[in-house]
Coordinates of C-alpha atoms and ligand atoms in Angstrom, one line a residue:
X22 CA 0.0 0.0 0.0
X23 CA 1.7 3.1 -1.2
X24 CA 0.5 6.6 -0.2
X25 CA 1.0 9.5 -2.6
X26 CA 2.2 12.7 -1.0
X27 CA 1.7 15.8 -3.2
X28 CA 4.4 17.6 -1.2
X29 CA 3.3 21.2 -1.7
X30 CA -0.2 20.4 -0.3
X31 CA 0.6 17.9 2.5
X32 CA 2.0 19.9 5.4
X33 CA 3.9 23.2 5.7
X34 CA 6.7 23.5 8.3
X35 CA 8.0 27.0 7.6
X36 CA 4.8 29.1 7.4
X37 CA 5.0 30.1 3.7
X38 CA 1.7 28.4 2.8
X39 CA 3.4 25.7 0.7
X40 CA 4.0 22.2 2.0
X41 CA 7.6 21.0 2.3
X42 CA 9.8 18.1 3.2
X43 CA 10.1 18.9 6.9
X44 CA 6.3 19.2 7.0
X45 CA 6.0 15.8 5.6
X46 CA 8.6 14.4 8.0
X47 CA 6.6 15.9 10.9
X48 CA 3.5 14.0 9.8
X49 CA 5.0 10.6 9.1
X50 CA 3.6 9.3 12.3
X51 CA 0.1 9.9 11.0
X52 CA 1.0 7.9 7.9
X53 CA 2.4 5.0 10.0
X54 CA -0.7 5.0 12.1
X55 CA -2.9 5.0 9.0
X56 CA -1.2 1.7 8.1
X57 CA 0.6 2.3 4.8
X58 CA 3.8 0.6 3.7
X59 CA 5.4 3.3 1.6
X60 CA 5.2 7.0 0.7
X61 CA 5.6 8.3 -2.9
X62 CA 6.6 11.9 -2.9
X63 CA 5.9 14.1 -6.0
X64 CA 8.9 16.1 -7.2
X65 CA 10.6 18.4 -4.7
X66 CA 13.7 19.1 -6.9
X67 CA 15.0 22.5 -7.9
X68 CA 12.3 23.8 -10.2
X69 CA 10.8 27.1 -11.4
X70 CA 7.5 25.4 -10.6
X71 CA 5.7 26.0 -13.9
X72 CA 4.2 22.5 -13.6
X73 CA 4.2 22.0 -9.8
X74 CA 7.8 20.7 -9.9
X75 CA 7.4 18.4 -12.9
X76 CA 9.6 20.9 -14.6
X77 CA 12.9 19.9 -13.1
X78 CA 15.9 22.2 -13.2
X79 CA 18.2 20.0 -11.1
X80 CA 17.3 16.4 -10.2
X81 CA 20.0 16.1 -7.5
X82 CA 18.9 19.0 -5.3
X83 CA 15.9 20.0 -3.3
X84 CA 14.2 23.2 -4.2
X85 CA 14.4 25.9 -1.4
X86 CA 10.6 26.0 -1.5
X87 CA 10.6 22.4 -0.2
X88 CA 13.6 22.5 2.1
X89 CA 17.3 21.9 1.8
X90 CA 19.4 19.0 0.9
X91 CA 19.6 17.7 4.4
X92 CA 15.8 17.4 4.5
X93 CA 15.9 14.5 2.1
X94 CA 18.2 12.1 4.0
X95 CA 16.3 13.1 7.2
X96 CA 13.0 12.3 5.6
X97 CA 14.3 8.9 4.4
X98 CA 15.9 8.1 7.8
X99 CA 12.7 9.0 9.7
X100 CA 10.5 7.0 7.3
X101 CA 12.7 4.0 7.7
X102 CA 12.6 4.3 11.5
X103 CA 8.8 4.1 11.3
X104 CA 8.9 1.1 8.9
X105 CA 7.9 3.1 5.8
X106 CA 9.7 3.0 2.5
X107 CA 10.2 6.1 0.4
X108 CA 9.6 6.4 -3.4
X109 CA 10.7 9.5 -5.3
X110 CA 9.4 10.8 -8.6
X111 CA 11.8 10.9 -11.5
X112 CA 10.9 13.0 -14.6
X113 CA 12.8 11.6 -17.6
X114 CA 10.6 12.8 -20.5
X115 CA 11.5 16.5 -20.2
X116 CA 13.5 19.0 -18.1
X117 CA 12.8 22.5 -17.1
X118 CA 13.8 25.2 -19.7
X119 CA 16.1 26.4 -16.9
X120 CA 18.0 23.1 -16.8
X121 CA 21.7 23.6 -17.6
X122 CA 21.4 21.4 -20.7
X123 CA 18.5 23.5 -22.2
X124 CA 20.2 26.8 -21.5
X125 CA 23.3 25.5 -23.2
X126 CA 21.2 24.3 -26.1
X127 CA 19.6 27.7 -26.6
X128 CA 23.0 29.4 -26.3
X129 CA 24.8 27.1 -28.7
X130 CA 22.4 27.5 -31.6
X131 CA 21.1 25.3 -34.5
X132 CA 23.1 22.2 -35.4
X133 CA 25.1 22.2 -32.2
X134 CA 25.8 19.1 -30.2
X135 CA 24.1 20.9 -27.2
X136 CA 20.8 20.9 -29.2
X137 CA 21.0 17.2 -29.9
X138 CA 20.0 16.3 -26.3
X139 CA 16.5 17.8 -27.1
X140 CA 14.3 17.8 -30.1
X141 CA 15.1 21.0 -32.1
X142 CA 13.9 21.1 -35.7
X143 CA 13.5 23.6 -38.4
X144 CA 9.9 24.8 -39.0
X145 CA 7.8 24.3 -42.1
X146 CA 6.4 26.9 -44.4
X147 CA 8.5 29.4 -46.4
X148 CA 10.3 31.0 -43.5
X149 CA 10.0 28.1 -41.2
X150 CA 7.2 29.9 -39.4
X151 CA 5.0 26.7 -39.0
X152 CA 5.7 24.0 -36.4
X153 CA 7.5 20.9 -37.6
X154 CA 4.5 18.6 -37.0
X155 CA 0.9 19.0 -35.9
X156 CA 1.5 17.5 -32.5
X157 CA -0.4 19.0 -29.6
X158 CA 0.7 19.6 -26.0
X159 CA -1.1 17.7 -23.3
X160 CA -1.8 21.0 -21.7
X161 CA -3.3 22.6 -24.8
X162 CA -1.8 24.4 -27.8
X163 CA 1.0 23.2 -30.1
X164 CA 3.7 20.9 -28.9
X165 CA 6.4 23.1 -30.5
X166 CA 7.7 26.5 -29.5
X167 CA 10.0 28.6 -31.6
X168 CA 13.4 29.6 -30.2
X169 CA 14.7 33.2 -30.9
X170 CA 16.9 31.9 -33.7
X171 CA 14.0 30.3 -35.6
X172 CA 14.4 26.6 -34.7
X173 CA 11.5 24.9 -33.0
X174 CA 11.7 22.6 -29.9
X175 CA 9.3 19.9 -28.8
X176 CA 7.4 19.9 -25.6
X177 CA 4.6 17.4 -25.0
X178 CA 3.7 19.4 -21.9
X179 CA 4.4 23.1 -21.2
X180 CA 6.9 25.1 -23.3
X181 CA 8.9 25.4 -20.1
X182 CA 9.2 21.6 -20.2
X183 CA 11.3 20.7 -23.4
X184 CA 11.4 17.0 -24.2
X185 CA 14.7 15.2 -24.0
X186 CA 16.0 13.2 -26.9
X187 CA 16.2 9.6 -25.5
X188 CA 18.1 8.5 -28.6
X189 CA 21.1 10.5 -27.2
X190 CA 23.5 8.4 -25.2
X191 CA 24.2 11.2 -22.7
X192 CA 20.6 11.4 -21.8
X193 CA 20.5 7.7 -21.1
X194 CA 23.7 7.9 -19.1
X195 CA 22.6 10.9 -17.1
X196 CA 19.4 9.2 -15.9
X197 CA 21.1 6.0 -15.0
X198 CA 23.6 8.0 -12.9
X199 CA 20.7 9.8 -11.3
X200 CA 19.0 6.6 -10.3
X201 CA 22.3 5.5 -8.7
X202 CA 22.6 8.8 -6.9
X203 CA 19.2 8.5 -5.2
X204 CA 19.4 4.7 -4.6
X205 CA 22.8 5.3 -2.9
X206 CA 21.0 7.8 -0.6
X207 CA 18.6 5.1 0.6
X208 CA 15.6 5.8 -1.6
X209 CA 13.6 2.6 -1.9
X210 CA 11.9 3.2 -5.2
X211 CA 11.1 5.5 -8.1
X212 CA 7.9 6.5 -9.8
X213 CA 8.6 7.2 -13.4
X214 CA 6.8 10.2 -14.8
X215 CA 5.3 9.9 -18.4
X216 CA 7.1 6.5 -18.7
X217 CA 5.3 5.9 -22.0
X218 CA 6.4 9.1 -23.7
X219 CA 10.2 9.0 -23.8
X220 CA 10.8 8.0 -27.4
X221 CA 9.6 9.8 -30.5
X222 CA 9.3 8.4 -34.0
X223 CA 12.4 9.8 -35.6
X224 CA 10.5 10.5 -38.9
X225 CA 8.3 13.0 -37.0
X226 CA 5.1 12.2 -38.9
X227 CA 2.0 14.3 -38.6
X228 CA -0.8 12.9 -36.6
X229 CA -3.3 14.3 -39.1
X230 CA -6.3 14.0 -36.7
X231 CA -8.5 16.7 -35.4
X232 CA -7.3 18.7 -32.4
X233 CA -9.5 16.9 -29.8
X234 CA -8.3 13.6 -31.0
X235 CA -4.6 14.6 -31.0
X236 CA -4.6 15.7 -27.4
X237 CA -6.3 12.5 -26.2
X238 CA -5.9 9.9 -28.9
X239 CA -8.4 7.1 -28.7
X240 CA -6.1 4.4 -29.9
X241 CA -2.4 4.9 -29.5
X242 CA -1.1 1.9 -31.4
X243 CA 1.3 3.2 -34.0
X244 CA 1.4 6.6 -32.3
X245 CA 4.5 8.7 -33.0
X246 CA 5.2 9.6 -29.4
X247 CA 3.2 7.5 -27.0
X248 CA 4.1 4.0 -26.0
X249 CA 6.8 3.3 -28.6
X250 CA 8.3 -0.2 -28.3
X251 CA 11.8 1.1 -27.9
X252 CA 11.1 2.5 -24.4
X253 CA 11.4 -1.0 -23.0
X254 CA 15.1 -1.1 -23.7
X255 CA 15.4 1.9 -21.4
X256 CA 13.6 0.2 -18.6
X257 CA 15.6 -3.0 -19.0
X258 CA 18.7 -0.9 -18.4
X259 CA 17.0 0.8 -15.4
X260 CA 16.1 -2.5 -13.9
X261 CA 19.8 -3.5 -14.0
X262 CA 20.7 -0.3 -12.2
X263 CA 18.1 -1.0 -9.4
X264 CA 19.5 -4.5 -9.2
X265 CA 23.0 -3.1 -8.3
X266 CA 21.4 -2.0 -5.0
X267 CA 19.8 -5.4 -4.2
X268 CA 16.4 -7.0 -4.8
X269 CA 14.3 -4.5 -2.9
X270 CA 14.5 -1.3 -5.0
X271 CA 11.3 -0.9 -7.0
X272 CA 9.9 1.1 -9.9
X273 CA 6.4 2.1 -10.7
X274 CA 5.6 3.4 -14.1
X275 CA 3.2 6.2 -14.9
X276 CA 2.2 4.8 -18.3
X277 CA -1.1 5.9 -19.9
X278 CA -1.6 3.2 -22.5
X279 CA -4.6 1.8 -24.2
X280 CA -4.9 -1.7 -23.1
X281 CA -3.8 -3.9 -20.2
X282 CA -1.6 -6.0 -22.6
X283 CA 0.3 -2.8 -23.5
X284 CA 0.7 -2.0 -19.8
X285 CA 1.9 -5.5 -19.1
X286 CA 4.9 -4.9 -21.4
X287 CA 6.2 -2.4 -18.9
X288 CA 6.3 -5.0 -16.1
X289 CA 7.8 -8.0 -17.8
X290 CA 10.3 -9.8 -15.5
X291 CA 13.4 -7.8 -16.7
X292 CA 11.6 -4.4 -16.7
X293 CA 9.7 -2.4 -14.1
X294 CA 8.2 -3.9 -11.0
X295 CA 4.8 -2.3 -11.2
X296 CA 2.7 0.2 -13.2
X297 CA -0.3 2.3 -12.3
X298 CA -3.5 0.7 -13.5
X299 CA -5.3 3.7 -14.9
X300 CA -8.1 1.6 -16.4
X301 CA -9.4 1.1 -12.9
X302 CA -9.1 4.8 -12.1
X303 CA -10.9 5.7 -15.4
X304 CA -13.8 3.1 -14.8
X305 CA -17.3 4.4 -14.1
X306 CA -19.2 3.3 -11.0
X307 CA -20.7 0.3 -12.9
X308 CA -20.4 -3.3 -11.8
X309 CA -20.0 -4.9 -15.2
X310 CA -17.4 -2.4 -16.3
X311 CA -15.4 -2.7 -13.1
X312 CA -15.5 -6.5 -13.3
X313 CA -14.2 -6.4 -16.8
X314 CA -11.4 -4.1 -15.9
X315 CA -10.4 -6.2 -12.9
X316 CA -10.5 -9.4 -15.0
X317 CA -8.5 -7.9 -17.9
X318 CA -6.0 -6.5 -15.5
X319 CA -5.4 -9.7 -13.6
X320 CA -5.2 -11.7 -16.8
X321 CA -2.7 -9.4 -18.6
X322 CA -0.4 -8.8 -15.7
X323 CA -0.7 -12.4 -14.5
X324 CA 0.6 -13.4 -17.9
X325 CA 3.9 -11.7 -17.3
X326 CA 4.0 -12.6 -13.6
X327 CA 3.6 -9.0 -12.4
X328 CA 1.4 -7.9 -9.5
X329 CA -1.6 -5.8 -10.2
X330 CA -1.9 -2.3 -8.8
X331 CA -5.1 -0.3 -8.1
X332 CA -5.6 3.4 -7.9
X333 CA -8.7 5.6 -7.6
X334 CA -7.2 9.1 -7.4
X335 CA -4.0 11.1 -7.9
X336 CA -2.8 14.7 -8.3
X337 CA -3.8 14.7 -12.0
X338 CA -7.5 13.6 -11.9
X339 CA -10.8 14.7 -10.3
X340 CA -11.0 13.2 -6.9
X341 CA -13.2 10.1 -6.9
X342 CA -15.7 11.3 -4.2
X343 CA -16.6 13.9 -6.9
X344 CA -16.2 11.5 -9.9
X345 CA -18.5 9.0 -8.3
X346 CA -20.8 11.7 -7.1
X347 CA -21.2 10.4 -3.6
X348 CA -19.1 9.8 -0.5
X349 CA -20.9 6.5 0.1
X350 CA -19.6 5.2 -3.3
X351 CA -16.1 6.4 -2.4
X352 CA -16.3 4.4 0.8
X353 CA -17.5 1.3 -1.1
X354 CA -14.8 1.8 -3.7
X355 CA -12.1 1.9 -1.1
X356 CA -13.2 -1.5 0.3
X357 CA -13.3 -2.9 -3.3
X358 CA -9.9 -1.6 -4.1
X359 CA -8.2 -2.7 -0.9
X360 CA -9.7 -6.2 -1.3
X361 CA -8.3 -6.8 -4.8
X362 CA -5.2 -8.9 -5.4
X363 CA -2.0 -6.8 -5.6
X364 CA -1.0 -3.4 -4.5
X365 CA -3.0 -0.2 -4.0
X366 CA -2.1 3.5 -4.2
X367 CA -3.9 6.1 -2.1
X368 CA -3.8 9.7 -2.9
X369 CA -3.4 12.1 0.1
X370 CA -6.8 13.2 1.4
X371 CA -8.8 10.4 -0.1
X372 CA -8.6 8.8 3.4
X373 CA -10.3 12.0 4.6
X374 CA -13.0 11.8 1.9
X375 CA -11.9 15.1 0.4
X376 CA -13.9 16.2 -2.7
X377 CA -12.6 18.0 -5.7
X378 CA -12.6 21.8 -5.0
X379 CA -14.5 22.9 -8.1
X380 CA -14.9 26.6 -7.3
X381 CA -11.4 27.8 -6.8
X382 CA -11.2 31.5 -7.9
X383 CA -9.7 31.9 -11.3
X384 CA -6.9 34.1 -10.1
X385 CA -5.4 31.4 -7.9
X386 CA -5.3 28.7 -10.6
X387 CA -1.7 27.5 -11.0
X388 CA -2.0 24.6 -13.3
X389 CA -0.5 25.4 -16.7
X390 CA -3.6 23.8 -18.3
X391 CA -5.6 26.9 -17.4
X392 CA -3.4 29.3 -19.5
X393 CA -2.5 26.9 -22.2
X394 CA -6.1 26.0 -22.9
X395 CA -7.0 29.7 -23.3
X396 CA -9.0 29.5 -20.1
X397 CA -11.2 26.7 -21.3
X398 CA -9.9 23.9 -19.0
X399 CA -9.4 24.8 -15.3
X400 CA -6.9 22.1 -14.9
X401 CA -5.9 20.0 -11.9
X402 CA -5.7 22.4 -8.9
X403 CA -9.0 21.2 -7.5
X404 CA -7.5 18.0 -6.3
X405 CA -4.3 19.7 -5.0
X406 CA -5.8 21.9 -2.3
X407 CA -3.7 21.7 1.0
X408 CA -4.9 19.1 3.4
X409 CA -7.0 20.0 6.5
X410 CA -5.3 18.6 9.6
X411 CA -7.0 20.2 12.6
X412 CA -8.9 23.2 13.9
X413 CA -12.2 24.8 12.8
X414 CA -11.0 27.3 10.2
X415 CA -8.5 27.5 7.3
X416 CA -5.5 26.8 7.3
X417 CA -6.7 23.8 9.4
X418 CA -3.2 23.2 10.8
X419 CA -1.7 22.9 7.4
X420 CA 0.7 25.8 8.1
X421 CA 1.9 27.5 11.2
X422 CA 2.4 30.9 9.6
X423 CA 0.1 33.7 8.5
X424 CA 0.8 33.3 4.8
X425 CA -2.3 32.1 2.9
X426 CA -2.2 28.5 1.8
X427 CA -1.1 28.3 -1.9
X428 CA -4.6 27.3 -2.8
X429 CA -7.5 28.3 -0.5
X430 CA -9.3 25.5 1.5
X431 CA -13.1 25.3 1.6
X432 CA -14.5 26.4 5.0
X433 CA -16.6 23.2 5.4
X434 CA -13.4 21.1 5.5
X435 CA -13.6 21.8 9.3
X436 CA -15.6 18.6 9.4
X437 CA -13.1 16.7 7.4
X438 CA -9.9 17.4 9.3
X439 CA -7.7 14.5 10.3
X440 CA -8.2 15.6 13.9
X441 CA -12.1 15.7 13.6
X442 CA -12.1 12.2 12.0
X443 CA -9.5 10.5 14.2
X444 CA -11.9 10.0 17.1
X445 CA -14.8 8.7 15.0
X446 CA -14.6 5.1 13.8
X447 CA -17.5 5.8 11.4
X448 CA -15.5 8.5 9.6
X449 CA -13.8 8.0 6.3
X450 CA -10.5 8.0 8.1
X451 CA -11.8 5.4 10.5
X452 CA -12.8 3.2 7.6
X453 CA -9.4 3.5 5.9
X454 CA -7.6 2.7 9.1
X455 CA -9.8 -0.3 9.8
X456 CA -9.4 -1.5 6.2
X457 CA -5.7 -1.1 6.2
X458 CA -5.3 -2.8 9.5
X459 CA -7.4 -5.8 8.3
X460 CA -5.5 -5.9 5.0
X461 CA -2.2 -6.2 6.9
X462 CA -3.4 -8.9 9.2
X463 CA -5.6 -11.0 7.0
X464 CA -3.7 -13.8 5.2
X465 CA -6.1 -13.7 2.1
X466 CA -5.4 -10.0 1.3
X467 CA -2.6 -8.5 -0.7
X468 CA -1.1 -10.6 -3.4
X469 CA -3.0 -13.7 -4.6
X470 CA -6.1 -14.4 -6.7
X471 CA -9.8 -13.9 -6.5
X472 CA -12.8 -16.1 -7.4
X473 CA -16.1 -14.4 -8.5
X474 CA -19.2 -15.7 -6.8
X475 CA -22.7 -15.7 -8.4
X476 CA -24.5 -12.4 -7.7
X477 CA -27.4 -10.4 -9.1
X478 CA -26.7 -7.8 -11.8
X479 CA -25.0 -4.8 -10.3
X480 CA -23.5 -6.7 -7.4
X481 CA -19.8 -7.7 -7.3
X482 CA -19.0 -10.6 -5.1
X483 CA -15.7 -12.4 -4.8
X484 CA -13.8 -14.6 -2.4
X485 CA -10.2 -14.9 -1.6
X486 CA -8.5 -17.7 0.3
X487 CA -8.3 -18.4 3.1
X488 CA -11.8 -17.5 4.2
X489 CA -12.3 -13.9 2.9
X490 CA -15.2 -12.4 0.9
X491 CA -16.0 -9.0 -0.5
X492 CA -19.4 -7.8 -1.7
X493 CA -20.0 -4.4 -3.4
X494 CA -23.5 -3.4 -4.2
X495 CA -23.7 -1.1 -7.2
X496 CA -27.4 -2.0 -7.9
X497 CA -30.5 -0.1 -6.7
X498 CA -31.7 -2.9 -4.4
X499 CA -30.4 -4.1 -1.1
X500 CA -28.4 -7.3 -1.3
X501 CA -29.1 -10.2 1.2
X502 CA -25.9 -11.8 2.4
X503 CA -25.6 -15.6 2.6
X504 CA -26.1 -17.1 6.1
X505 CA -22.7 -18.6 6.7
X506 CA -20.7 -15.3 6.8
X507 CA -19.6 -12.8 9.4
X508 CA -19.1 -9.1 8.5
X509 CA -15.6 -8.0 9.2
X510 CA -16.0 -4.5 7.9
X511 CA -18.7 -2.5 6.3
X512 CA -18.5 0.7 4.3
X513 CA -21.6 2.0 6.1
X514 CA -24.6 0.8 8.1
X515 CA -26.3 -2.4 6.8
X516 CA -30.0 -2.4 6.0
X517 CA -31.5 -5.1 8.2
X518 CA -28.5 -7.3 7.6
X519 CA -28.5 -6.5 3.9
X520 CA -25.9 -4.6 1.9
X521 CA -27.6 -1.3 0.8
X522 CA -27.1 0.2 -2.7
X523 CA -23.6 1.8 -2.9
X524 CA -22.4 -0.2 0.1
X525 CA -19.6 -2.8 0.4
X526 CA -18.7 -5.4 3.0
X527 CA -15.7 -7.5 3.8
X528 CA -16.7 -11.0 5.1
X529 CA -15.3 -14.0 6.9
X530 CA -16.8 -17.4 6.4
X531 CA -18.1 -18.5 9.8
Ligands
LIG614 C1 2.5 13.4 -15.1 C2 2.4 14.1 -13.7 O1 1.7 13.4 -12.8 C3 1.7 15.5 -14.0 O2 1.4 16.1 -12.8 C4 2.7 16.3 -14.9 O3 2.0 17.5 -15.2 C5 3.0 15.5 -16.2 N1 3.3 14.1 -15.9 C6 4.2 16.2 -16.9 O4 5.4 15.9 -16.1

């Protein structure tokens, strides 16, 4: 069970309104008590923060916003003392435009070896005034920006995030060194940002589709920059680097691919250990659709001997309380996810039942999507609002200082603070704690297999050995449990012994 910490919104130690590494360290006890195994920290490296730190200027240093270099070993040491492992985020697809390599590339000019580490190309049209291809940035607008001397450079994300050229040996060598640098400092694992995007088709073909389709292509097979087969050589090399530090260092890939069998390629035995399962995250609250995703995932990953992972929320998507439209569904979804075979990822605040903050004032929006989309897409700030820890008014214990939190918190979060929920076993926090404690103790949970049981339409029912059952009711009718079971944990009150609509239970055979 890995817990995602979006560092700038987790806890602030120095009173500037932005979360930091010391703030996270001070709250590790909360995470240990919650019952997680590992923490994944989003980037805290030196960065101009155009994309929340995913625009890295120097991967070997902490940004002063998040702390100083001694905060990293202190965080790792304290986490290890509490029995928690630490995963860091590595961003190999692009650098910040302030990275020393990119500055050198701009200064050195067209045709220089410095430019070869990125994708610089002449434009089309008479004076080269048109971008080299029709590719679009994920954040909106063209994926190319023109440098002052007329060449264009590629950025699949913001213009301040130029894409690296992974066909360049120095790029490969640099990232292998970087992995060694952090593994040697005790880091237990690495989450790989945009793991499916590193290679580009060297022919740079046009996509030729309409704009909507280009940003979110429905089928990426044969795509010129997503999920190219050659990326797997990179991860085979990375796996060897991890192996230099023993068997316990792990990778998790952020790979948005089309199908479970494409995802499975990232977790073949000599590649990465795990990959986020975004099909589960993208699935509607629908029993048949969920069952299909679960089956396809277990089948595809089982075929390569890799464990499944399950995730409902992260710092890039609308929080699932809001997606599912109901906190009861979010409670049931948590019991479903935590009962499935394999690992699970929680995103900070889901254990508090936080919803997406959909009414942030436009002037505070910081996600580059807002500007790049010409103010048509608000972006991802609504799931990144600083956590409410305690007290009855903002900043809810998030910061000790007077500076406003970097995004404002809703006043009604007074009811959702960790402090308010800690004493109440019926709270979302109480449910997560109970579920995680059971998951640790119960021999049927974690890795293994599941067996579906017959159930009416709209009800998911499965067992896991020894002696465990899970029922999730997505139908409109209450569901009568069989007589030979005992309820271990319920997502909410039962209706006369029956599982109500949008309810879930964990069961033991009696
Ligand atoms: C995925 C990260 O999760 C997201 O926050 C970021 O904007 C992009 N990769 C680009 O690095």
